[in-house]
Amino acid sequence: MEKLNLFQKFCLLFYFILFALILSIGVILYTMQSSFCNTCHEMRKDYQAWESSSHQEINCVSCHIEPGVLNLLIHKLATLKELYNHFRGFEEPINKNSELSKKLPENNCLNCHSLVKVTPREGMIINHDAHKGKLTCAYCHNRVGHPGMDGYYNRMKMSECMKCHDGKKAPRECNVCHTSEFKITPKSHDILDWRRKHGKKAKKDDKPCLFCHYEKKDCLACHGMEMPHISNWIRLHQREKRLFGLCKKCHPDPYYCEKCHHPGYDPKRESWRSVHRRTVGRIGNSHCLLCHKSSYCLSCHGRR
């Protein structure tokens, strides 16, 4: 076999590099297609969510890769690790805490969107300029490209806004983000007799209440005491006799206290005065003395 001369070696190297270059370009162009994402089983739910999104006509790389050939090549090299993760196995749902949204450059969004012309929801005022440089577009709009997927947290909620709009980091007044026509009170307040029934919801989770009712000051102004009641309120409330008049705001039933203080007693059948003797004889008067002084009995029994 004849040895290759220098020119032949050069041609062979040239054709090898040309083949590798064409192959690389082909691979890059193929993997840039949105349909390529759907070839991996761990991406199928994300792909289906993208197909139903407002960005279904936008190629995946337009959002996920910063413009420029160099950025494209760097991204492709960096994502080679995904091939390893594919065979090793992914923890699903992938990107559960939307960590990727914190890294997506806002220039990708601004290639199509403008901060000058924004159409917010009805009743909303969105000052994007005030957020520029502090939050990226994708941080707030983290699920816009893949909506409705289970296991992911959507930051486009008021609860997320209030993490910054706490009156310290950012203003919390309603008119900062809402127009005068916007219905401020939530749907939960529309139920019949909300003022009397809201306590159970607040006791279960008072975080939504604190969006508007700042630091529970409104609770104190109406209830006259800390609300919801402290955990050991049942044991301690007898010490707060001065507050008993306030109890009627939420507990208007005149026999509400009887449920605990006079168990088994039916005020509709007979008066407590006529039956309390049997109860005291059976369990003693220690229960009575939680609310009444020992001299209280003399107001009736001490008479002649």
PDB file of C-alpha atoms in Angstrom:
ATOM      1  CA  MET A   1       0.000   0.000   0.000  1.00  0.00           C
ATOM      2  CA  GLU A   2       1.447   3.313  -1.087  1.00  0.00           C
ATOM      3  CA  LYS A   3       2.002   5.925   1.506  1.00  0.00           C
ATOM      4  CA  LEU A   4      -0.125   9.046   1.268  1.00  0.00           C
ATOM      5  CA  ASN A   5       1.727  12.142   0.286  1.00  0.00           C
ATOM      6  CA  LEU A   6       1.303  15.417   2.092  1.00  0.00           C
ATOM      7  CA  PHE A   7      -1.379  16.700  -0.309  1.00  0.00           C
ATOM      8  CA  GLN A   8      -3.439  13.512   0.032  1.00  0.00           C
ATOM      9  CA  LYS A   9      -3.196  13.674   3.811  1.00  0.00           C
ATOM     10  CA  PHE A  10      -4.354  17.284   3.694  1.00  0.00           C
ATOM     11  CA  CYS A  11      -7.310  16.361   1.460  1.00  0.00           C
ATOM     12  CA  LEU A  12      -8.260  13.475   3.730  1.00  0.00           C
ATOM     13  CA  LEU A  13      -8.145  15.724   6.795  1.00  0.00           C
ATOM     14  CA  PHE A  14     -10.140  18.372   4.933  1.00  0.00           C
ATOM     15  CA  TYR A  15     -12.901  15.925   3.956  1.00  0.00           C
ATOM     16  CA  PHE A  16     -12.987  14.506   7.488  1.00  0.00           C
ATOM     17  CA  ILE A  17     -13.384  17.975   8.979  1.00  0.00           C
ATOM     18  CA  LEU A  18     -15.986  18.875   6.340  1.00  0.00           C
ATOM     19  CA  PHE A  19     -17.955  15.696   7.078  1.00  0.00           C
ATOM     20  CA  ALA A  20     -17.773  16.322  10.828  1.00  0.00           C
ATOM     21  CA  LEU A  21     -18.854  19.926  10.296  1.00  0.00           C
ATOM     22  CA  ILE A  22     -21.818  18.964   8.097  1.00  0.00           C
ATOM     23  CA  LEU A  23     -22.796  16.238  10.559  1.00  0.00           C
ATOM     24  CA  SER A  24     -22.563  18.669  13.497  1.00  0.00           C
ATOM     25  CA  ILE A  25     -24.648  21.278  11.685  1.00  0.00           C
ATOM     26  CA  GLY A  26     -27.226  18.615  10.835  1.00  0.00           C
ATOM     27  CA  VAL A  27     -27.376  17.440  14.450  1.00  0.00           C
ATOM     28  CA  ILE A  28     -27.681  21.011  15.716  1.00  0.00           C
ATOM     29  CA  LEU A  29     -30.446  21.864  13.223  1.00  0.00           C
ATOM     30  CA  TYR A  30     -32.306  18.667  14.084  1.00  0.00           C
ATOM     31  CA  THR A  31     -32.075  19.193  17.842  1.00  0.00           C
ATOM     32  CA  MET A  32     -33.215  22.816  17.441  1.00  0.00           C
ATOM     33  CA  GLN A  33     -36.652  21.642  16.304  1.00  0.00           C
ATOM     34  CA  SER A  34     -39.340  21.656  18.986  1.00  0.00           C
ATOM     35  CA  SER A  35     -40.427  18.158  17.944  1.00  0.00           C
ATOM     36  CA  PHE A  36     -37.017  16.850  19.046  1.00  0.00           C
ATOM     37  CA  CYS A  37     -37.936  17.597  22.680  1.00  0.00           C
ATOM     38  CA  ASN A  38     -40.826  15.161  22.372  1.00  0.00           C
ATOM     39  CA  THR A  39     -38.500  12.254  21.540  1.00  0.00           C
ATOM     40  CA  CYS A  40     -37.570  11.889  25.239  1.00  0.00           C
ATOM     41  CA  HIS A  41     -40.286  10.412  27.457  1.00  0.00           C
ATOM     42  CA  GLU A  42     -39.489  12.754  30.353  1.00  0.00           C
ATOM     43  CA  MET A  43     -40.308  15.764  28.166  1.00  0.00           C
ATOM     44  CA  ARG A  44     -43.614  14.576  26.704  1.00  0.00           C
ATOM     45  CA  LYS A  45     -45.844  16.220  29.330  1.00  0.00           C
ATOM     46  CA  ASP A  46     -43.931  19.484  28.952  1.00  0.00           C
ATOM     47  CA  TYR A  47     -44.234  19.229  25.169  1.00  0.00           C
ATOM     48  CA  GLN A  48     -47.985  18.631  25.353  1.00  0.00           C
ATOM     49  CA  ALA A  49     -48.372  21.616  27.702  1.00  0.00           C
ATOM     50  CA  TRP A  50     -46.359  23.767  25.252  1.00  0.00           C
ATOM     51  CA  GLU A  51     -48.669  22.688  22.397  1.00  0.00           C
ATOM     52  CA  SER A  52     -51.667  24.045  24.346  1.00  0.00           C
ATOM     53  CA  SER A  53     -49.935  27.284  25.384  1.00  0.00           C
ATOM     54  CA  SER A  54     -50.026  30.767  23.886  1.00  0.00           C
ATOM     55  CA  HIS A  55     -46.431  30.154  22.740  1.00  0.00           C
ATOM     56  CA  GLN A  56     -47.148  27.036  20.661  1.00  0.00           C
ATOM     57  CA  GLU A  57     -45.957  28.791  17.485  1.00  0.00           C
ATOM     58  CA  ILE A  58     -42.650  29.756  19.105  1.00  0.00           C
ATOM     59  CA  ASN A  59     -39.733  27.348  18.783  1.00  0.00           C
ATOM     60  CA  CYS A  60     -38.386  26.020  22.085  1.00  0.00           C
ATOM     61  CA  VAL A  61     -34.876  27.380  21.492  1.00  0.00           C
ATOM     62  CA  SER A  62     -36.259  30.890  20.985  1.00  0.00           C
ATOM     63  CA  CYS A  63     -37.100  30.999  24.688  1.00  0.00           C
ATOM     64  CA  HIS A  64     -34.535  28.654  26.183  1.00  0.00           C
ATOM     65  CA  ILE A  65     -31.374  29.813  24.360  1.00  0.00           C
ATOM     66  CA  GLU A  66     -30.071  33.363  24.202  1.00  0.00           C
ATOM     67  CA  PRO A  67     -29.724  34.676  20.612  1.00  0.00           C
ATOM     68  CA  GLY A  68     -26.383  34.235  18.853  1.00  0.00           C
ATOM     69  CA  VAL A  69     -24.415  31.378  17.268  1.00  0.00           C
ATOM     70  CA  LEU A  70     -21.881  31.308  20.106  1.00  0.00           C
ATOM     71  CA  ASN A  71     -24.650  31.046  22.723  1.00  0.00           C
ATOM     72  CA  LEU A  72     -26.220  28.242  20.701  1.00  0.00           C
ATOM     73  CA  LEU A  73     -22.973  26.253  20.578  1.00  0.00           C
ATOM     74  CA  ILE A  74     -22.291  26.786  24.296  1.00  0.00           C
ATOM     75  CA  HIS A  75     -25.813  25.630  25.131  1.00  0.00           C
ATOM     76  CA  LYS A  76     -25.518  22.506  22.978  1.00  0.00           C
ATOM     77  CA  LEU A  77     -22.232  21.545  24.641  1.00  0.00           C
ATOM     78  CA  ALA A  78     -23.641  22.249  28.112  1.00  0.00           C
ATOM     79  CA  THR A  79     -26.726  20.112  27.488  1.00  0.00           C
ATOM     80  CA  LEU A  80     -24.697  17.015  26.646  1.00  0.00           C
ATOM     81  CA  LYS A  81     -25.117  16.175  30.328  1.00  0.00           C
ATOM     82  CA  GLU A  82     -28.856  15.788  29.657  1.00  0.00           C
ATOM     83  CA  LEU A  83     -28.006  12.741  27.551  1.00  0.00           C
ATOM     84  CA  TYR A  84     -26.370  11.211  30.612  1.00  0.00           C
ATOM     85  CA  ASN A  85     -29.348  12.170  32.794  1.00  0.00           C
ATOM     86  CA  HIS A  86     -31.716  10.643  30.246  1.00  0.00           C
ATOM     87  CA  PHE A  87     -30.228   7.174  30.700  1.00  0.00           C
ATOM     88  CA  ARG A  88     -29.563   7.576  34.405  1.00  0.00           C
ATOM     89  CA  GLY A  89     -33.133   8.711  35.044  1.00  0.00           C
ATOM     90  CA  PHE A  90     -34.755  12.075  35.785  1.00  0.00           C
ATOM     91  CA  GLU A  91     -36.515  13.110  38.955  1.00  0.00           C
ATOM     92  CA  GLU A  92     -39.997  14.097  37.876  1.00  0.00           C
ATOM     93  CA  PRO A  93     -41.492  16.575  37.570  1.00  0.00           C
ATOM     94  CA  ILE A  94     -38.375  18.083  36.030  1.00  0.00           C
ATOM     95  CA  ASN A  95     -37.618  21.706  36.952  1.00  0.00           C
ATOM     96  CA  LYS A  96     -40.149  21.361  39.788  1.00  0.00           C
ATOM     97  CA  ASN A  97     -39.279  24.621  41.547  1.00  0.00           C
ATOM     98  CA  SER A  98     -39.002  26.539  38.264  1.00  0.00           C
ATOM     99  CA  GLU A  99     -35.296  27.111  38.820  1.00  0.00           C
ATOM    100  CA  LEU A 100     -34.852  27.458  35.067  1.00  0.00           C
ATOM    101  CA  SER A 101     -37.134  30.499  34.993  1.00  0.00           C
ATOM    102  CA  LYS A 102     -34.609  32.409  37.110  1.00  0.00           C
ATOM    103  CA  LYS A 103     -31.928  31.831  34.476  1.00  0.00           C
ATOM    104  CA  LEU A 104     -33.834  32.572  31.261  1.00  0.00           C
ATOM    105  CA  PRO A 105     -32.596  35.942  29.895  1.00  0.00           C
ATOM    106  CA  GLU A 106     -35.332  38.521  29.456  1.00  0.00           C
ATOM    107  CA  ASN A 107     -33.889  39.493  26.055  1.00  0.00           C
ATOM    108  CA  ASN A 108     -35.475  36.305  24.702  1.00  0.00           C
ATOM    109  CA  CYS A 109     -38.894  37.651  25.719  1.00  0.00           C
ATOM    110  CA  LEU A 110     -38.205  41.185  24.525  1.00  0.00           C
ATOM    111  CA  ASN A 111     -37.444  39.917  21.025  1.00  0.00           C
ATOM    112  CA  CYS A 112     -41.214  39.536  20.623  1.00  0.00           C
ATOM    113  CA  HIS A 113     -42.759  41.430  23.522  1.00  0.00           C
ATOM    114  CA  SER A 114     -42.548  45.122  24.361  1.00  0.00           C
ATOM    115  CA  LEU A 115     -42.622  46.716  27.800  1.00  0.00           C
ATOM    116  CA  VAL A 116     -44.092  49.854  26.240  1.00  0.00           C
ATOM    117  CA  LYS A 117     -47.259  48.207  24.952  1.00  0.00           C
ATOM    118  CA  VAL A 118     -48.623  45.777  27.530  1.00  0.00           C
ATOM    119  CA  THR A 119     -52.212  44.534  27.771  1.00  0.00           C
ATOM    120  CA  PRO A 120     -52.811  43.484  31.391  1.00  0.00           C
ATOM    121  CA  ARG A 121     -55.870  41.681  32.664  1.00  0.00           C
ATOM    122  CA  GLU A 122     -59.001  43.718  33.300  1.00  0.00           C
ATOM    123  CA  GLY A 123     -58.676  45.780  36.453  1.00  0.00           C
ATOM    124  CA  MET A 124     -54.894  45.340  36.668  1.00  0.00           C
ATOM    125  CA  ILE A 125     -52.079  47.875  36.520  1.00  0.00           C
ATOM    126  CA  ILE A 126     -48.743  46.238  35.693  1.00  0.00           C
ATOM    127  CA  ASN A 127     -45.754  48.574  35.917  1.00  0.00           C
ATOM    128  CA  HIS A 128     -43.084  46.517  34.166  1.00  0.00           C
ATOM    129  CA  ASP A 129     -40.537  49.325  34.335  1.00  0.00           C
ATOM    130  CA  ALA A 130     -40.636  49.189  38.137  1.00  0.00           C
ATOM    131  CA  HIS A 131     -39.706  45.491  38.005  1.00  0.00           C
ATOM    132  CA  LYS A 132     -37.007  45.777  35.362  1.00  0.00           C
ATOM    133  CA  GLY A 133     -33.575  44.924  36.696  1.00  0.00           C
ATOM    134  CA  LYS A 134     -35.086  43.286  39.801  1.00  0.00           C
ATOM    135  CA  LEU A 135     -37.017  40.401  38.270  1.00  0.00           C
ATOM    136  CA  THR A 136     -36.751  38.745  34.883  1.00  0.00           C
ATOM    137  CA  CYS A 137     -39.823  38.221  32.722  1.00  0.00           C
ATOM    138  CA  ALA A 138     -39.710  34.451  33.160  1.00  0.00           C
ATOM    139  CA  TYR A 139     -39.512  34.688  36.944  1.00  0.00           C
ATOM    140  CA  CYS A 140     -43.105  35.947  37.150  1.00  0.00           C
ATOM    141  CA  HIS A 141     -44.378  34.333  33.941  1.00  0.00           C
ATOM    142  CA  ASN A 142     -42.746  31.003  34.784  1.00  0.00           C
ATOM    143  CA  ARG A 143     -45.518  28.750  33.459  1.00  0.00           C
ATOM    144  CA  VAL A 144     -46.561  30.737  30.388  1.00  0.00           C
ATOM    145  CA  GLY A 145     -44.882  28.265  28.014  1.00  0.00           C
ATOM    146  CA  HIS A 146     -46.008  25.102  29.816  1.00  0.00           C
ATOM    147  CA  PRO A 147     -49.326  25.882  31.574  1.00  0.00           C
ATOM    148  CA  GLY A 148     -51.600  23.595  33.548  1.00  0.00           C
ATOM    149  CA  MET A 149     -49.060  20.955  34.554  1.00  0.00           C
ATOM    150  CA  ASP A 150     -49.367  19.145  37.875  1.00  0.00           C
ATOM    151  CA  GLY A 151     -46.496  19.469  40.326  1.00  0.00           C
ATOM    152  CA  TYR A 152     -45.486  22.979  39.313  1.00  0.00           C
ATOM    153  CA  TYR A 153     -46.018  26.278  41.124  1.00  0.00           C
ATOM    154  CA  ASN A 154     -47.381  29.154  39.057  1.00  0.00           C
ATOM    155  CA  ARG A 155     -45.943  32.479  40.239  1.00  0.00           C
ATOM    156  CA  MET A 156     -48.671  34.483  38.485  1.00  0.00           C
ATOM    157  CA  LYS A 157     -50.678  34.609  41.688  1.00  0.00           C
ATOM    158  CA  MET A 158     -51.328  37.407  44.142  1.00  0.00           C
ATOM    159  CA  SER A 159     -49.719  35.387  46.932  1.00  0.00           C
ATOM    160  CA  GLU A 160     -46.428  35.536  45.019  1.00  0.00           C
ATOM    161  CA  CYS A 161     -46.754  39.295  44.421  1.00  0.00           C
ATOM    162  CA  MET A 162     -47.320  39.903  48.118  1.00  0.00           C
ATOM    163  CA  LYS A 163     -43.944  38.378  48.972  1.00  0.00           C
ATOM    164  CA  CYS A 164     -42.451  41.638  47.715  1.00  0.00           C
ATOM    165  CA  HIS A 165     -45.456  43.958  48.078  1.00  0.00           C
ATOM    166  CA  ASP A 166     -45.352  43.757  51.863  1.00  0.00           C
ATOM    167  CA  GLY A 167     -45.227  47.494  52.531  1.00  0.00           C
ATOM    168  CA  LYS A 168     -41.468  47.368  53.049  1.00  0.00           C
ATOM    169  CA  LYS A 169     -39.839  46.013  49.895  1.00  0.00           C
ATOM    170  CA  ALA A 170     -42.649  47.380  47.730  1.00  0.00           C
ATOM    171  CA  PRO A 171     -45.923  49.268  48.373  1.00  0.00           C
ATOM    172  CA  ARG A 172     -48.937  47.131  49.269  1.00  0.00           C
ATOM    173  CA  GLU A 173     -51.803  49.598  48.661  1.00  0.00           C
ATOM    174  CA  CYS A 174     -54.509  48.175  46.382  1.00  0.00           C
ATOM    175  CA  ASN A 175     -54.401  51.072  43.893  1.00  0.00           C
ATOM    176  CA  VAL A 176     -50.759  50.310  43.069  1.00  0.00           C
ATOM    177  CA  CYS A 177     -51.778  47.266  41.014  1.00  0.00           C
ATOM    178  CA  HIS A 178     -55.575  47.563  40.674  1.00  0.00           C
ATOM    179  CA  THR A 179     -57.803  50.096  38.925  1.00  0.00           C
ATOM    180  CA  SER A 180     -60.678  51.822  40.708  1.00  0.00           C
ATOM    181  CA  GLU A 181     -63.170  49.593  38.820  1.00  0.00           C
ATOM    182  CA  PHE A 182     -61.563  46.394  40.093  1.00  0.00           C
ATOM    183  CA  LYS A 183     -63.612  44.410  42.627  1.00  0.00           C
ATOM    184  CA  ILE A 184     -61.229  44.313  45.579  1.00  0.00           C
ATOM    185  CA  THR A 185     -63.024  41.834  47.812  1.00  0.00           C
ATOM    186  CA  PRO A 186     -62.511  38.180  46.817  1.00  0.00           C
ATOM    187  CA  LYS A 187     -65.328  35.765  45.929  1.00  0.00           C
ATOM    188  CA  SER A 188     -65.163  34.188  49.376  1.00  0.00           C
ATOM    189  CA  HIS A 189     -66.594  37.413  50.835  1.00  0.00           C
ATOM    190  CA  ASP A 190     -69.747  37.097  48.711  1.00  0.00           C
ATOM    191  CA  ILE A 191     -71.186  34.212  50.731  1.00  0.00           C
ATOM    192  CA  LEU A 192     -74.122  34.916  53.014  1.00  0.00           C
ATOM    193  CA  ASP A 193     -73.159  36.183  56.470  1.00  0.00           C
ATOM    194  CA  TRP A 194     -69.423  36.243  55.666  1.00  0.00           C
ATOM    195  CA  ARG A 195     -68.578  38.455  58.664  1.00  0.00           C
ATOM    196  CA  ARG A 196     -69.754  35.776  61.062  1.00  0.00           C
ATOM    197  CA  LYS A 197     -68.486  32.772  59.095  1.00  0.00           C
ATOM    198  CA  HIS A 198     -65.039  33.991  58.076  1.00  0.00           C
ATOM    199  CA  GLY A 199     -63.404  32.839  61.313  1.00  0.00           C
ATOM    200  CA  LYS A 200     -63.223  29.158  60.336  1.00  0.00           C
ATOM    201  CA  LYS A 201     -61.446  29.963  57.073  1.00  0.00           C
ATOM    202  CA  ALA A 202     -59.078  32.366  58.814  1.00  0.00           C
ATOM    203  CA  LYS A 203     -58.263  29.799  61.475  1.00  0.00           C
ATOM    204  CA  LYS A 204     -57.456  27.229  58.808  1.00  0.00           C
ATOM    205  CA  ASP A 205     -55.222  29.607  56.815  1.00  0.00           C
ATOM    206  CA  ASP A 206     -55.008  33.344  57.513  1.00  0.00           C
ATOM    207  CA  LYS A 207     -52.334  34.117  54.891  1.00  0.00           C
ATOM    208  CA  PRO A 208     -54.874  35.217  52.220  1.00  0.00           C
ATOM    209  CA  CYS A 209     -56.486  37.514  54.822  1.00  0.00           C
ATOM    210  CA  LEU A 210     -53.199  39.298  55.451  1.00  0.00           C
ATOM    211  CA  PHE A 211     -52.946  40.374  51.806  1.00  0.00           C
ATOM    212  CA  CYS A 212     -55.420  43.158  52.619  1.00  0.00           C
ATOM    213  CA  HIS A 213     -55.779  43.128  56.391  1.00  0.00           C
ATOM    214  CA  TYR A 214     -52.310  44.289  57.277  1.00  0.00           C
ATOM    215  CA  GLU A 215     -50.686  42.687  60.344  1.00  0.00           C
ATOM    216  CA  LYS A 216     -54.098  41.707  61.781  1.00  0.00           C
ATOM    217  CA  LYS A 217     -54.810  45.327  62.812  1.00  0.00           C
ATOM    218  CA  ASP A 218     -58.213  45.094  61.161  1.00  0.00           C
ATOM    219  CA  CYS A 219     -58.983  41.955  63.181  1.00  0.00           C
ATOM    220  CA  LEU A 220     -58.155  43.737  66.413  1.00  0.00           C
ATOM    221  CA  ALA A 221     -60.176  46.801  65.463  1.00  0.00           C
ATOM    222  CA  CYS A 222     -63.328  44.726  65.003  1.00  0.00           C
ATOM    223  CA  HIS A 223     -62.886  41.846  67.439  1.00  0.00           C
ATOM    224  CA  GLY A 224     -61.192  43.820  70.188  1.00  0.00           C
ATOM    225  CA  MET A 225     -58.812  40.905  70.816  1.00  0.00           C
ATOM    226  CA  GLU A 226     -56.179  38.866  69.010  1.00  0.00           C
ATOM    227  CA  MET A 227     -57.689  36.662  66.309  1.00  0.00           C
ATOM    228  CA  PRO A 228     -57.749  33.813  65.578  1.00  0.00           C
ATOM    229  CA  HIS A 229     -57.801  32.766  69.242  1.00  0.00           C
ATOM    230  CA  ILE A 230     -54.516  31.507  70.668  1.00  0.00           C
ATOM    231  CA  SER A 231     -54.141  27.716  70.861  1.00  0.00           C
ATOM    232  CA  ASN A 232     -54.927  27.460  74.600  1.00  0.00           C
ATOM    233  CA  TRP A 233     -57.753  30.009  74.502  1.00  0.00           C
ATOM    234  CA  ILE A 234     -60.351  27.573  75.877  1.00  0.00           C
ATOM    235  CA  ARG A 235     -58.292  27.115  79.020  1.00  0.00           C
ATOM    236  CA  LEU A 236     -57.420  30.794  79.448  1.00  0.00           C
ATOM    237  CA  HIS A 237     -60.512  32.645  78.274  1.00  0.00           C
ATOM    238  CA  GLN A 238     -62.139  32.758  81.718  1.00  0.00           C
ATOM    239  CA  ARG A 239     -59.381  35.169  82.769  1.00  0.00           C
ATOM    240  CA  GLU A 240     -60.613  37.613  80.125  1.00  0.00           C
ATOM    241  CA  LYS A 241     -64.095  38.214  81.538  1.00  0.00           C
ATOM    242  CA  ARG A 242     -63.840  41.842  80.449  1.00  0.00           C
ATOM    243  CA  LEU A 243     -63.964  40.614  76.835  1.00  0.00           C
ATOM    244  CA  PHE A 244     -67.096  38.517  77.157  1.00  0.00           C
ATOM    245  CA  GLY A 245     -69.242  41.260  75.656  1.00  0.00           C
ATOM    246  CA  LEU A 246     -67.164  41.042  72.466  1.00  0.00           C
ATOM    247  CA  CYS A 247     -67.810  37.319  72.123  1.00  0.00           C
ATOM    248  CA  LYS A 248     -71.371  37.984  70.968  1.00  0.00           C
ATOM    249  CA  LYS A 249     -70.091  39.460  67.700  1.00  0.00           C
ATOM    250  CA  CYS A 250     -69.203  35.979  66.489  1.00  0.00           C
ATOM    251  CA  HIS A 251     -71.273  33.895  68.893  1.00  0.00           C
ATOM    252  CA  PRO A 252     -74.708  35.553  69.006  1.00  0.00           C
ATOM    253  CA  ASP A 253     -76.433  32.413  70.276  1.00  0.00           C
ATOM    254  CA  PRO A 254     -77.279  33.242  73.935  1.00  0.00           C
ATOM    255  CA  TYR A 255     -76.737  29.582  74.823  1.00  0.00           C
ATOM    256  CA  TYR A 256     -73.384  29.207  73.030  1.00  0.00           C
ATOM    257  CA  CYS A 257     -71.435  29.022  76.305  1.00  0.00           C
ATOM    258  CA  GLU A 258     -73.743  26.305  77.614  1.00  0.00           C
ATOM    259  CA  LYS A 259     -72.150  23.780  75.238  1.00  0.00           C
ATOM    260  CA  CYS A 260     -69.025  23.691  77.379  1.00  0.00           C
ATOM    261  CA  HIS A 261     -70.009  25.224  80.705  1.00  0.00           C
ATOM    262  CA  HIS A 262     -73.250  23.322  81.194  1.00  0.00           C
ATOM    263  CA  PRO A 263     -72.816  20.123  79.153  1.00  0.00           C
ATOM    264  CA  GLY A 264     -75.942  18.063  78.679  1.00  0.00           C
ATOM    265  CA  TYR A 265     -78.177  20.970  79.645  1.00  0.00           C
ATOM    266  CA  ASP A 266     -80.980  21.893  77.246  1.00  0.00           C
ATOM    267  CA  PRO A 267     -82.061  25.493  77.919  1.00  0.00           C
ATOM    268  CA  LYS A 268     -85.207  24.980  75.839  1.00  0.00           C
ATOM    269  CA  ARG A 269     -86.529  22.370  78.251  1.00  0.00           C
ATOM    270  CA  GLU A 270     -85.726  23.864  81.657  1.00  0.00           C
ATOM    271  CA  SER A 271     -83.786  26.668  83.300  1.00  0.00           C
ATOM    272  CA  TRP A 272     -80.248  26.183  84.569  1.00  0.00           C
ATOM    273  CA  ARG A 273     -81.248  27.539  87.965  1.00  0.00           C
ATOM    274  CA  SER A 274     -83.667  24.638  88.475  1.00  0.00           C
ATOM    275  CA  VAL A 275     -81.174  21.893  87.503  1.00  0.00           C
ATOM    276  CA  HIS A 276     -77.791  23.237  88.616  1.00  0.00           C
ATOM    277  CA  ARG A 277     -78.143  21.735  92.068  1.00  0.00           C
ATOM    278  CA  ARG A 278     -78.073  18.195  90.669  1.00  0.00           C
ATOM    279  CA  THR A 279     -75.021  19.001  88.523  1.00  0.00           C
ATOM    280  CA  VAL A 280     -73.101  20.579  91.426  1.00  0.00           C
ATOM    281  CA  GLY A 281     -73.981  17.624  93.626  1.00  0.00           C
ATOM    282  CA  ARG A 282     -72.671  15.231  90.990  1.00  0.00           C
ATOM    283  CA  ILE A 283     -69.413  16.904  89.885  1.00  0.00           C
ATOM    284  CA  GLY A 284     -68.817  19.604  92.494  1.00  0.00           C
ATOM    285  CA  ASN A 285     -68.534  23.374  92.044  1.00  0.00           C
ATOM    286  CA  SER A 286     -64.934  23.650  90.745  1.00  0.00           C
ATOM    287  CA  HIS A 287     -66.321  23.979  87.242  1.00  0.00           C
ATOM    288  CA  CYS A 288     -68.509  26.879  88.376  1.00  0.00           C
ATOM    289  CA  LEU A 289     -65.621  28.739  89.978  1.00  0.00           C
ATOM    290  CA  LEU A 290     -63.837  29.064  86.640  1.00  0.00           C
ATOM    291  CA  CYS A 291     -66.212  31.925  85.867  1.00  0.00           C
ATOM    292  CA  HIS A 292     -67.956  32.765  89.142  1.00  0.00           C
ATOM    293  CA  LYS A 293     -66.411  33.901  92.412  1.00  0.00           C
ATOM    294  CA  SER A 294     -67.209  31.764  95.462  1.00  0.00           C
ATOM    295  CA  SER A 295     -69.374  34.610  96.794  1.00  0.00           C
ATOM    296  CA  TYR A 296     -71.523  34.474  93.653  1.00  0.00           C
ATOM    297  CA  CYS A 297     -73.680  31.646  95.095  1.00  0.00           C
ATOM    298  CA  LEU A 298     -74.573  33.859  98.054  1.00  0.00           C
ATOM    299  CA  SER A 299     -76.370  36.280  95.780  1.00  0.00           C
ATOM    300  CA  CYS A 300     -79.209  33.723  95.786  1.00  0.00           C
ATOM    301  CA  HIS A 301     -78.456  31.205  98.516  1.00  0.00           C
ATOM    302  CA  GLY A 302     -77.562  33.857 101.089  1.00  0.00           C
ATOM    303  CA  ARG A 303     -80.991  35.445 100.953  1.00  0.00           C
ATOM    304  CA  ARG A 304     -83.413  34.988 103.822  1.00  0.00           C
TER     305      ARG A 304
END
